[in-house]
Amino acid sequence: MIKSMTGYGGGSGEASGKTFSVEVRSVNHRYSDFNIKYPRAYSFAEDAVKKAANEVIKRGKVDIFINVENKDSQGGVVKVDVELARGYRDGLNLLSDVLNISYEPKATDFLRIPDVFTVDKPEDDDEAILGAILSALGEALSGFDEMRRAEGVRLYDDMSERLDVIEELTARIEERAPGIVLEYRERITARMKELMADIPYDEARLMTEVAIFSDKVNVNEEIVRLKSHISQMRLMLKSDEPVGRKLDFLIQEMNREINTTGSKSNDLETARIVIDVKAEIEKLREQCQNVE
């Protein structure tokens, strides 16, 4: 069954005293476009995340958000190099005396001096963190795909109904087509005989020319191709593979055939039916933009 390109899913995983939450969102797009946002410290996970997402999502503009939250207070230990700070203080006092500049150092001034304050952080287990992120991503993709499938069912139902209408309208054109050819042949025969009333002519040649002109309003080939396109689309809608681009191409071909039918038939009633078919095809085109 077809899937929608629009969906959302979320998941979470834990490693190294941290909770990793992943969100996956997507909207319609002609191609596949991934945008992954994460804290800079976890850039090592980007390739693996993109590869895992690519296995599930084949088309759409996809945003993947990776957020991190510390579960405990063991974020790091602050250390102060007192001797280094004392050295800086003495140096500043000496500079103040030599240059005759009044200066009273404050404790906060040392925050801007390199290496006076350092933070010892426990080393993260990158492998465990990657596993937690991918686990959270898998959970998010599962919910994401479930939403896309549910939307795909609605798309399938609507597009199938449109195809039913197009099929019914096509049958009406097919039923009317022989009469159009016959009426056209009778009109052109009568007109040609009227124009050549006082001129000798070959009756067989006249009928041959009439048949050639009458063939210009014959839409049997277009009807056969249009019915074939309808059958192909029904099969595609049941496919589990991404078929959005194929559907888009098929809709273009359906539109081409019905346009040719309208221009060839030279019949008012058929023209009205053609307009109805084109309206349904346009609705199919709009829905097709949502199919992966």
Coordinates of C-alpha atoms in Angstrom, one line a residue:
M1 CA 0.0 0.0 0.0
I2 CA 1.2 3.5 -0.8
K3 CA 2.6 5.8 2.0
S4 CA 2.3 9.5 2.5
M5 CA 5.4 11.7 2.6
T6 CA 4.0 13.5 5.7
G7 CA 4.6 12.0 9.1
Y8 CA 6.0 12.4 12.6
G9 CA 7.6 10.1 15.2
G10 CA 9.5 10.3 18.4
G11 CA 11.7 8.0 20.5
S12 CA 14.3 8.0 23.3
G13 CA 17.3 6.1 24.5
E14 CA 19.8 6.2 27.4
A15 CA 23.6 5.9 27.6
S16 CA 26.4 7.4 29.7
G17 CA 24.1 9.0 32.2
K18 CA 22.2 10.9 29.4
T19 CA 18.8 10.6 27.8
F20 CA 18.7 11.0 24.0
S21 CA 15.4 12.0 22.4
V22 CA 14.9 11.8 18.6
E23 CA 12.1 13.4 16.6
V24 CA 11.5 12.7 12.9
R25 CA 9.3 15.0 10.8
S26 CA 8.7 15.1 7.1
V27 CA 6.7 17.1 4.5
N28 CA 6.2 16.8 0.8
H29 CA 9.3 17.2 -1.5
R30 CA 10.1 16.2 -5.0
Y31 CA 13.2 14.4 -4.0
S32 CA 14.9 13.1 -0.8
D33 CA 16.2 15.9 1.5
F34 CA 17.5 15.1 5.0
N35 CA 18.3 17.8 7.6
I36 CA 19.8 16.4 10.8
K37 CA 20.2 18.7 13.9
Y38 CA 22.2 17.6 16.9
P39 CA 24.6 19.0 19.6
R40 CA 28.0 19.5 18.2
A41 CA 29.6 16.9 20.5
Y42 CA 27.6 14.1 18.8
S43 CA 28.4 14.8 15.2
F44 CA 30.0 11.4 15.0
A45 CA 26.5 9.9 14.9
E46 CA 25.4 11.8 11.7
D47 CA 26.3 9.3 9.1
A48 CA 24.8 6.4 10.9
V49 CA 21.6 8.3 11.6
K50 CA 21.2 9.3 7.9
K51 CA 21.9 5.8 6.8
A52 CA 19.3 4.3 9.1
A53 CA 16.7 7.0 8.1
N54 CA 17.4 6.3 4.4
E55 CA 16.4 2.7 4.8
V56 CA 12.9 3.8 5.8
I57 CA 12.4 7.1 4.0
K58 CA 12.9 7.3 0.3
R59 CA 11.3 10.6 -0.6
G60 CA 10.4 13.9 1.2
K61 CA 11.9 16.8 3.1
V62 CA 12.9 15.2 6.4
D63 CA 14.0 16.9 9.6
I64 CA 15.6 14.8 12.4
F65 CA 16.2 16.4 15.8
I66 CA 18.5 14.8 18.4
N67 CA 18.3 16.3 21.9
V68 CA 20.4 15.4 24.9
E69 CA 19.5 15.7 28.6
N70 CA 21.8 14.8 31.6
K71 CA 20.1 12.3 33.9
D72 CA 22.4 13.0 36.9
S73 CA 24.6 15.8 38.2
Q74 CA 27.9 14.2 37.1
G75 CA 28.4 16.6 34.3
G76 CA 32.0 17.4 35.3
V77 CA 34.3 18.5 38.1
V78 CA 35.6 22.1 38.3
K79 CA 39.2 22.5 39.2
V80 CA 41.0 25.7 40.1
D81 CA 44.8 26.2 39.6
V82 CA 45.4 28.5 42.6
E83 CA 49.1 28.9 42.0
L84 CA 48.5 30.0 38.4
A85 CA 45.8 32.4 39.6
R86 CA 48.2 33.8 42.2
G87 CA 50.9 34.2 39.6
Y88 CA 48.5 36.2 37.4
R89 CA 47.4 38.3 40.4
D90 CA 51.0 39.1 41.3
G91 CA 51.8 40.0 37.7
L92 CA 48.8 42.3 37.5
N93 CA 49.8 44.0 40.7
L94 CA 53.3 44.5 39.4
L95 CA 52.0 45.9 36.2
S96 CA 49.8 48.3 38.2
D97 CA 52.7 49.6 40.2
V98 CA 55.1 50.0 37.3
L99 CA 52.5 51.8 35.1
N100 CA 51.0 53.7 38.1
I101 CA 47.6 52.4 37.3
S102 CA 45.0 51.9 40.0
Y103 CA 43.7 48.3 39.8
E104 CA 41.9 46.1 42.3
P105 CA 41.6 42.5 40.9
K106 CA 38.3 40.7 41.4
A107 CA 37.7 36.9 41.5
T108 CA 35.5 37.1 38.4
D109 CA 38.4 38.5 36.4
F110 CA 40.1 35.1 36.5
L111 CA 37.2 33.5 34.7
R112 CA 38.6 35.0 31.5
I113 CA 42.1 33.8 32.0
P114 CA 42.9 30.4 30.3
D115 CA 43.6 27.3 32.4
V116 CA 42.8 28.9 35.8
F117 CA 39.5 27.1 35.8
T118 CA 39.2 23.7 34.1
V119 CA 36.5 21.1 34.0
D120 CA 37.2 17.4 34.2
K121 CA 34.3 15.6 32.5
P122 CA 33.9 11.8 32.6
E123 CA 34.7 10.3 29.2
D124 CA 31.6 9.4 27.2
D125 CA 31.2 5.9 25.7
D126 CA 30.7 6.9 22.0
E127 CA 29.7 3.4 21.0
A128 CA 27.0 3.2 23.7
I129 CA 25.8 6.7 22.9
L130 CA 25.5 5.8 19.2
G131 CA 23.6 2.7 20.1
A132 CA 21.2 4.8 22.3
I133 CA 20.7 7.4 19.5
L134 CA 20.0 4.7 16.9
S135 CA 17.6 2.9 19.3
A136 CA 15.7 6.2 19.8
L137 CA 15.8 6.8 16.0
G138 CA 14.3 3.3 15.4
E139 CA 11.5 4.0 17.8
A140 CA 10.9 7.4 16.1
L141 CA 10.9 5.9 12.6
S142 CA 8.5 3.2 13.7
G143 CA 5.9 5.7 14.8
F144 CA 6.7 7.9 11.8
D145 CA 6.1 5.1 9.4
E146 CA 2.9 4.1 11.1
M147 CA 1.5 7.6 10.6
R148 CA 2.6 7.6 7.0
R149 CA 0.9 4.3 6.4
A150 CA -2.4 5.5 7.9
E151 CA -2.3 8.6 5.7
G152 CA -1.5 6.3 2.8
V153 CA -4.7 4.4 3.3
R154 CA -6.7 7.6 3.1
L155 CA -4.8 8.6 -0.1
Y156 CA -5.4 5.2 -1.6
D157 CA -9.2 5.4 -0.9
D158 CA -9.5 8.8 -2.3
M159 CA -7.4 8.1 -5.4
S160 CA -9.3 4.9 -6.0
E161 CA -12.6 6.7 -6.0
R162 CA -11.2 9.2 -8.5
L163 CA -10.1 6.4 -10.8
D164 CA -13.6 4.9 -10.5
V165 CA -15.1 8.1 -11.7
I166 CA -12.5 8.5 -14.5
E167 CA -13.2 4.9 -15.6
E168 CA -16.9 5.5 -15.7
L169 CA -16.5 8.7 -17.7
T170 CA -14.1 7.0 -20.1
A171 CA -16.7 4.2 -20.7
R172 CA -19.2 6.9 -21.7
I173 CA -16.7 8.4 -24.2
E174 CA -16.0 4.9 -25.5
E175 CA -19.7 4.2 -25.9
R176 CA -20.3 7.4 -27.8
A177 CA -17.1 7.2 -30.0
P178 CA -18.5 5.0 -32.9
G179 CA -21.5 7.3 -33.3
I180 CA -19.2 10.4 -33.5
V181 CA -17.3 8.8 -36.4
L182 CA -20.4 7.8 -38.2
E183 CA -22.0 11.2 -37.8
Y184 CA -18.8 12.9 -39.0
R185 CA -18.6 10.5 -42.0
E186 CA -22.2 11.3 -43.0
R187 CA -21.7 15.0 -42.7
I188 CA -18.5 15.1 -44.7
T189 CA -19.9 12.8 -47.3
A190 CA -23.0 14.9 -47.8
R191 CA -20.9 18.1 -47.9
M192 CA -18.4 16.7 -50.5
K193 CA -21.2 15.5 -52.7
E194 CA -22.9 18.9 -52.5
L195 CA -19.7 20.6 -53.5
M196 CA -19.0 18.2 -56.3
A197 CA -22.5 17.9 -57.6
D198 CA -21.7 19.2 -61.1
I199 CA -18.2 17.6 -61.3
P200 CA -17.6 14.0 -62.3
Y201 CA -15.9 12.1 -59.5
D202 CA -14.8 8.6 -58.6
E203 CA -17.2 7.3 -55.9
A204 CA -14.7 4.8 -54.5
R205 CA -12.0 7.5 -54.3
L206 CA -14.5 9.8 -52.5
M207 CA -15.3 7.1 -50.0
T208 CA -11.6 6.5 -49.4
E209 CA -11.0 10.2 -48.7
V210 CA -14.0 10.3 -46.4
A211 CA -12.7 7.4 -44.5
I212 CA -9.3 9.1 -44.1
F213 CA -10.9 12.3 -42.8
S214 CA -13.2 10.3 -40.5
D215 CA -10.3 8.6 -38.9
K216 CA -9.2 11.9 -37.5
V217 CA -12.1 11.9 -35.0
N218 CA -11.5 8.2 -34.1
V219 CA -10.4 8.2 -30.4
N220 CA -10.2 4.4 -29.9
E221 CA -6.4 4.4 -29.5
E222 CA -6.6 7.2 -26.9
I223 CA -9.3 5.3 -25.0
V224 CA -7.4 2.1 -25.0
R225 CA -4.3 3.8 -23.6
L226 CA -6.3 5.8 -21.0
K227 CA -7.8 2.5 -19.8
S228 CA -4.4 1.0 -19.6
H229 CA -3.1 3.9 -17.6
I230 CA -6.0 3.5 -15.2
S231 CA -5.2 -0.2 -14.7
Q232 CA -1.5 0.5 -14.1
M233 CA -2.3 3.2 -11.5
R234 CA -4.5 0.8 -9.6
L235 CA -1.6 -1.7 -9.4
M236 CA 0.8 1.0 -8.3
L237 CA -1.5 2.2 -5.5
K238 CA -1.3 -1.3 -4.0
S239 CA 2.5 -1.4 -4.2
D240 CA 4.6 -1.3 -1.0
E241 CA 7.4 0.4 -3.0
P242 CA 7.7 4.2 -3.3
V243 CA 5.7 5.0 -6.5
G244 CA 5.1 8.8 -6.2
R245 CA 7.2 9.7 -9.2
K246 CA 5.8 7.0 -11.3
L247 CA 2.3 8.0 -10.4
D248 CA 3.2 11.6 -11.4
F249 CA 4.4 10.5 -14.8
L250 CA 1.3 8.3 -15.3
I251 CA -1.0 11.2 -14.5
Q252 CA 0.8 13.3 -17.1
E253 CA 0.2 10.5 -19.7
M254 CA -3.5 10.3 -18.7
N255 CA -3.9 14.0 -19.1
R256 CA -2.2 13.8 -22.5
E257 CA -4.6 11.1 -23.7
I258 CA -7.7 12.9 -22.6
N259 CA -6.6 16.2 -24.1
T260 CA -6.1 14.4 -27.4
T261 CA -9.5 12.8 -27.1
G262 CA -11.1 16.2 -26.6
S263 CA -9.3 17.8 -29.5
K264 CA -10.1 14.9 -31.9
S265 CA -13.7 14.1 -31.1
N266 CA -15.2 17.3 -32.3
D267 CA -18.3 16.5 -30.3
L268 CA -20.0 18.8 -27.7
E269 CA -21.2 16.0 -25.4
T270 CA -17.7 14.3 -25.5
A271 CA -16.1 17.7 -24.8
R272 CA -18.2 18.0 -21.6
I273 CA -17.2 14.5 -20.4
V274 CA -13.5 15.4 -21.2
I275 CA -13.7 18.4 -18.9
D276 CA -15.1 16.2 -16.1
V277 CA -12.2 13.7 -16.7
K278 CA -9.6 16.5 -16.6
A279 CA -11.0 17.8 -13.3
E280 CA -10.7 14.3 -11.7
I281 CA -7.2 13.9 -13.1
E282 CA -6.2 17.2 -11.6
K283 CA -7.5 16.0 -8.2
L284 CA -5.4 12.9 -8.7
R285 CA -2.4 15.1 -9.4
E286 CA -2.9 17.0 -6.2
Q287 CA -3.1 13.8 -4.1
C288 CA -0.1 12.3 -5.9
Q289 CA 2.1 15.2 -4.5
N290 CA 1.6 13.5 -1.1
V291 CA 2.7 10.0 -2.1
E292 CA 6.2 8.8 -1.3

